[in-house]
Structures are given as C-alpha cells and as structure tokens.
Amino acid sequence: MSANHENFIIFLTVSPLFFFIIAVSFRLLDNSALLFLQKDILVTSANVSVTSIKNQIKKTQDKEFKEKLRLALLYRRLHRTCLILMLLSIPLMVTGYFML
C-alpha cells in the first residue's frame, strides 16, 4: 500500500471524532442563553430554540444585540452541520477500518 492510501484510510478512521470535536466547539461558542439573560429576557433552559432567536432578531432594535444573536445562530447551524458530517462519516470510518 502507498503512503497516500494509508493516510486516506487513517483520515477515514479519525474523521467522525474530528467532526464531533468541531461540533462541540461550535456548541460551546453558542452563548444565546447568556445573551438573552443579559437583556433581561427570561429563558427556561440553556438551549434556546432557533425560533426564539429568530423572533428576537426581528423584534429588537439594538444593533449590537442583533449581531450577537446572528452570530449565535450561525454557531448553532455550524454545530448542526458538523454533527451531520460526523454521522455521515461513520460508515466511511467502518469502511476504512476494515480496509486496514
């Protein structure tokens, strides 16, 4: 086997873990509950729904708060995308494991 082929198999084996670590990082960057509490908006859990964030973006007049909420929404979408990539890469990981 060539070195490139071995490196590709190693990448397939490690890729779900990589995507999971990136997804967790984006989830930690999403501070939407803190943003709501700083504006005296009561939230019942740390996981604020996407619809609540979108509603507050439409309602608020504060530009800085609106930008922070948009950034939190972007982090939420990136988190979801990385989780989907992780789930899609699991069959590739199994394939790469059996190719070793």
PDB file of N, CA, C and O in Angstrom, residues 1-20 22 82 85-86 88-100:
ATOM      1  N   MET A   1       0.833  -1.184   0.000  1.00  0.00           N
ATOM      2  CA  MET A   1       0.000   0.000   0.000  1.00  0.00           C
ATOM      3  C   MET A   1       0.878   1.247   0.000  1.00  0.00           C
ATOM      4  O   MET A   1       1.899   1.301   0.669  1.00  0.00           O
ATOM      5  N   SER A   2       0.428   2.259  -0.704  1.00  0.00           N
ATOM      6  CA  SER A   2       1.181   3.502  -0.749  1.00  0.00           C
ATOM      7  C   SER A   2       0.906   4.341   0.501  1.00  0.00           C
ATOM      8  O   SER A   2      -0.065   4.109   1.222  1.00  0.00           O
ATOM      9  N   ALA A   3       1.756   5.301   0.716  1.00  0.00           N
ATOM     10  CA  ALA A   3       1.620   6.163   1.893  1.00  0.00           C
ATOM     11  C   ALA A   3       0.347   7.008   1.805  1.00  0.00           C
ATOM     12  O   ALA A   3      -0.330   7.230   2.822  1.00  0.00           O
ATOM     13  N   ASN A   4       0.005   7.467   0.601  1.00  0.00           N
ATOM     14  CA  ASN A   4      -1.219   8.261   0.443  1.00  0.00           C
ATOM     15  C   ASN A   4      -2.456   7.431   0.760  1.00  0.00           C
ATOM     16  O   ASN A   4      -3.409   7.926   1.366  1.00  0.00           O
ATOM     17  N   HIS A   5      -2.445   6.176   0.353  1.00  0.00           N
ATOM     18  CA  HIS A   5      -3.581   5.295   0.621  1.00  0.00           C
ATOM     19  C   HIS A   5      -3.729   5.054   2.120  1.00  0.00           C
ATOM     20  O   HIS A   5      -4.848   5.079   2.660  1.00  0.00           O
ATOM     21  N   GLU A   6      -2.626   4.836   2.801  1.00  0.00           N
ATOM     22  CA  GLU A   6      -2.672   4.638   4.250  1.00  0.00           C
ATOM     23  C   GLU A   6      -3.140   5.897   4.975  1.00  0.00           C
ATOM     24  O   GLU A   6      -3.919   5.816   5.925  1.00  0.00           O
ATOM     25  N   ASN A   7      -2.664   7.046   4.534  1.00  0.00           N
ATOM     26  CA  ASN A   7      -3.097   8.309   5.146  1.00  0.00           C
ATOM     27  C   ASN A   7      -4.580   8.542   4.928  1.00  0.00           C
ATOM     28  O   ASN A   7      -5.272   9.048   5.822  1.00  0.00           O
ATOM     29  N   PHE A   8      -5.090   8.192   3.767  1.00  0.00           N
ATOM     30  CA  PHE A   8      -6.522   8.340   3.489  1.00  0.00           C
ATOM     31  C   PHE A   8      -7.345   7.424   4.380  1.00  0.00           C
ATOM     32  O   PHE A   8      -8.384   7.841   4.914  1.00  0.00           O
ATOM     33  N   ILE A   9      -6.889   6.211   4.598  1.00  0.00           N
ATOM     34  CA  ILE A   9      -7.602   5.279   5.479  1.00  0.00           C
ATOM     35  C   ILE A   9      -7.579   5.795   6.916  1.00  0.00           C
ATOM     36  O   ILE A   9      -8.584   5.717   7.633  1.00  0.00           O
ATOM     37  N   ILE A  10      -6.456   6.340   7.347  1.00  0.00           N
ATOM     38  CA  ILE A  10      -6.378   6.905   8.693  1.00  0.00           C
ATOM     39  C   ILE A  10      -7.323   8.090   8.821  1.00  0.00           C
ATOM     40  O   ILE A  10      -8.012   8.245   9.838  1.00  0.00           O
ATOM     41  N   PHE A  11      -7.407   8.925   7.778  1.00  0.00           N
ATOM     42  CA  PHE A  11      -8.347  10.047   7.793  1.00  0.00           C
ATOM     43  C   PHE A  11      -9.783   9.552   7.902  1.00  0.00           C
ATOM     44  O   PHE A  11     -10.584  10.111   8.660  1.00  0.00           O
ATOM     45  N   LEU A  12     -10.136   8.500   7.161  1.00  0.00           N
ATOM     46  CA  LEU A  12     -11.491   7.954   7.242  1.00  0.00           C
ATOM     47  C   LEU A  12     -11.790   7.415   8.630  1.00  0.00           C
ATOM     48  O   LEU A  12     -12.911   7.529   9.117  1.00  0.00           O
ATOM     49  N   THR A  13     -10.791   6.864   9.271  1.00  0.00           N
ATOM     50  CA  THR A  13     -10.997   6.297  10.596  1.00  0.00           C
ATOM     51  C   THR A  13     -11.173   7.375  11.660  1.00  0.00           C
ATOM     52  O   THR A  13     -11.952   7.218  12.589  1.00  0.00           O
ATOM     53  N   VAL A  14     -10.489   8.489  11.515  1.00  0.00           N
ATOM     54  CA  VAL A  14     -10.491   9.533  12.543  1.00  0.00           C
ATOM     55  C   VAL A  14     -11.510  10.640  12.271  1.00  0.00           C
ATOM     56  O   VAL A  14     -11.847  11.412  13.159  1.00  0.00           O
ATOM     57  N   SER A  15     -12.061  10.720  11.083  1.00  0.00           N
ATOM     58  CA  SER A  15     -12.922  11.849  10.708  1.00  0.00           C
ATOM     59  C   SER A  15     -14.170  12.024  11.587  1.00  0.00           C
ATOM     60  O   SER A  15     -14.515  13.168  11.896  1.00  0.00           O
ATOM     61  N   PRO A  16     -14.875  10.957  12.040  1.00  0.00           N
ATOM     62  CA  PRO A  16     -16.021  11.226  12.920  1.00  0.00           C
ATOM     63  C   PRO A  16     -15.629  11.924  14.220  1.00  0.00           C
ATOM     64  O   PRO A  16     -16.333  12.827  14.684  1.00  0.00           O
ATOM     65  N   LEU A  17     -14.499  11.518  14.786  1.00  0.00           N
ATOM     66  CA  LEU A  17     -14.034  12.171  16.008  1.00  0.00           C
ATOM     67  C   LEU A  17     -13.683  13.635  15.750  1.00  0.00           C
ATOM     68  O   LEU A  17     -14.010  14.515  16.558  1.00  0.00           O
ATOM     69  N   PHE A  18     -13.046  13.905  14.632  1.00  0.00           N
ATOM     70  CA  PHE A  18     -12.701  15.271  14.259  1.00  0.00           C
ATOM     71  C   PHE A  18     -13.958  16.132  14.134  1.00  0.00           C
ATOM     72  O   PHE A  18     -14.033  17.223  14.692  1.00  0.00           O
ATOM     73  N   PHE A  19     -14.967  15.644  13.412  1.00  0.00           N
ATOM     74  CA  PHE A  19     -16.199  16.415  13.246  1.00  0.00           C
ATOM     75  C   PHE A  19     -16.933  16.596  14.574  1.00  0.00           C
ATOM     76  O   PHE A  19     -17.545  17.641  14.815  1.00  0.00           O
ATOM     77  N   PHE A  20     -16.860  15.603  15.460  1.00  0.00           N
ATOM     78  CA  PHE A  20     -17.505  15.729  16.764  1.00  0.00           C
ATOM     79  C   PHE A  20     -16.829  16.806  17.602  1.00  0.00           C
ATOM     80  O   PHE A  20     -17.505  17.619  18.249  1.00  0.00           O
ATOM     81  N   ILE A  22     -15.155  19.413  16.522  1.00  0.00           N
ATOM     82  CA  ILE A  22     -15.506  20.706  15.928  1.00  0.00           C
ATOM     83  C   ILE A  22     -16.937  21.090  16.296  1.00  0.00           C
ATOM     84  O   ILE A  22     -17.219  22.255  16.626  1.00  0.00           O
ATOM     85  N   CYS A  82     -21.793  20.115  11.473  1.00  0.00           N
ATOM     86  CA  CYS A  82     -20.708  19.218  11.871  1.00  0.00           C
ATOM     87  C   CYS A  82     -21.239  17.905  12.434  1.00  0.00           C
ATOM     88  O   CYS A  82     -20.642  16.844  12.207  1.00  0.00           O
ATOM     89  N   LEU A  85     -22.201  15.882   9.423  1.00  0.00           N
ATOM     90  CA  LEU A  85     -20.986  15.356   8.794  1.00  0.00           C
ATOM     91  C   LEU A  85     -20.396  14.207   9.600  1.00  0.00           C
ATOM     92  O   LEU A  85     -19.888  13.234   9.033  1.00  0.00           O
ATOM     93  N   MET A  86     -20.488  14.297  10.913  1.00  0.00           N
ATOM     94  CA  MET A  86     -19.999  13.215  11.754  1.00  0.00           C
ATOM     95  C   MET A  86     -20.803  11.943  11.503  1.00  0.00           C
ATOM     96  O   MET A  86     -20.241  10.859  11.328  1.00  0.00           O
ATOM     97  N   LEU A  88     -22.521  11.176   8.853  1.00  0.00           N
ATOM     98  CA  LEU A  88     -22.269  10.683   7.508  1.00  0.00           C
ATOM     99  C   LEU A  88     -20.897  10.023   7.372  1.00  0.00           C
ATOM    100  O   LEU A  88     -20.711   9.161   6.505  1.00  0.00           O
ATOM    101  N   SER A  89     -19.954  10.409   8.206  1.00  0.00           N
ATOM    102  CA  SER A  89     -18.618   9.843   8.100  1.00  0.00           C
ATOM    103  C   SER A  89     -18.454   8.541   8.886  1.00  0.00           C
ATOM    104  O   SER A  89     -17.427   7.871   8.739  1.00  0.00           O
ATOM    105  N   ILE A  90     -19.431   8.158   9.682  1.00  0.00           N
ATOM    106  CA  ILE A  90     -19.328   6.902  10.437  1.00  0.00           C
ATOM    107  C   ILE A  90     -19.263   5.691   9.502  1.00  0.00           C
ATOM    108  O   ILE A  90     -18.424   4.806   9.703  1.00  0.00           O
ATOM    109  N   PRO A  91     -20.112   5.595   8.471  1.00  0.00           N
ATOM    110  CA  PRO A  91     -19.940   4.452   7.553  1.00  0.00           C
ATOM    111  C   PRO A  91     -18.582   4.458   6.855  1.00  0.00           C
ATOM    112  O   PRO A  91     -18.002   3.391   6.610  1.00  0.00           O
ATOM    113  N   LEU A  92     -18.058   5.640   6.551  1.00  0.00           N
ATOM    114  CA  LEU A  92     -16.725   5.716   5.960  1.00  0.00           C
ATOM    115  C   LEU A  92     -15.659   5.233   6.943  1.00  0.00           C
ATOM    116  O   LEU A  92     -14.673   4.612   6.549  1.00  0.00           O
ATOM    117  N   MET A  93     -15.870   5.524   8.230  1.00  0.00           N
ATOM    118  CA  MET A  93     -14.935   5.063   9.245  1.00  0.00           C
ATOM    119  C   MET A  93     -14.932   3.540   9.307  1.00  0.00           C
ATOM    120  O   MET A  93     -13.870   2.917   9.356  1.00  0.00           O
ATOM    121  N   VAL A  94     -16.110   2.938   9.280  1.00  0.00           N
ATOM    122  CA  VAL A  94     -16.197   1.477   9.323  1.00  0.00           C
ATOM    123  C   VAL A  94     -15.535   0.877   8.090  1.00  0.00           C
ATOM    124  O   VAL A  94     -14.780  -0.102   8.187  1.00  0.00           O
ATOM    125  N   THR A  95     -15.770   1.481   6.939  1.00  0.00           N
ATOM    126  CA  THR A  95     -15.134   1.010   5.705  1.00  0.00           C
ATOM    127  C   THR A  95     -13.618   1.135   5.794  1.00  0.00           C
ATOM    128  O   THR A  95     -12.890   0.207   5.431  1.00  0.00           O
ATOM    129  N   GLY A  96     -13.137   2.254   6.274  1.00  0.00           N
ATOM    130  CA  GLY A  96     -11.701   2.449   6.424  1.00  0.00           C
ATOM    131  C   GLY A  96     -11.090   1.504   7.420  1.00  0.00           C
ATOM    132  O   GLY A  96      -9.957   1.023   7.246  1.00  0.00           O
ATOM    133  N   TYR A  97     -11.831   1.189   8.494  1.00  0.00           N
ATOM    134  CA  TYR A  97     -11.318   0.259   9.498  1.00  0.00           C
ATOM    135  C   TYR A  97     -11.107  -1.130   8.901  1.00  0.00           C
ATOM    136  O   TYR A  97     -10.117  -1.792   9.180  1.00  0.00           O
ATOM    137  N   PHE A  98     -12.042  -1.577   8.087  1.00  0.00           N
ATOM    138  CA  PHE A  98     -11.917  -2.918   7.517  1.00  0.00           C
ATOM    139  C   PHE A  98     -10.955  -2.956   6.327  1.00  0.00           C
ATOM    140  O   PHE A  98     -10.564  -4.032   5.899  1.00  0.00           O
ATOM    141  N   MET A  99     -10.569  -1.786   5.811  1.00  0.00           N
ATOM    142  CA  MET A  99      -9.579  -1.768   4.735  1.00  0.00           C
ATOM    143  C   MET A  99      -8.149  -1.841   5.261  1.00  0.00           C
ATOM    144  O   MET A  99      -7.217  -2.048   4.493  1.00  0.00           O
ATOM    145  N   LEU A 100      -7.983  -1.639   6.580  1.00  0.00           N
ATOM    146  CA  LEU A 100      -6.628  -1.692   7.155  1.00  0.00           C
ATOM    147  C   LEU A 100      -6.027  -3.069   7.066  1.00  0.00           C
ATOM    148  O   LEU A 100      -6.420  -4.071   7.251  1.00  0.00           O
TER     149      LEU A 100
END
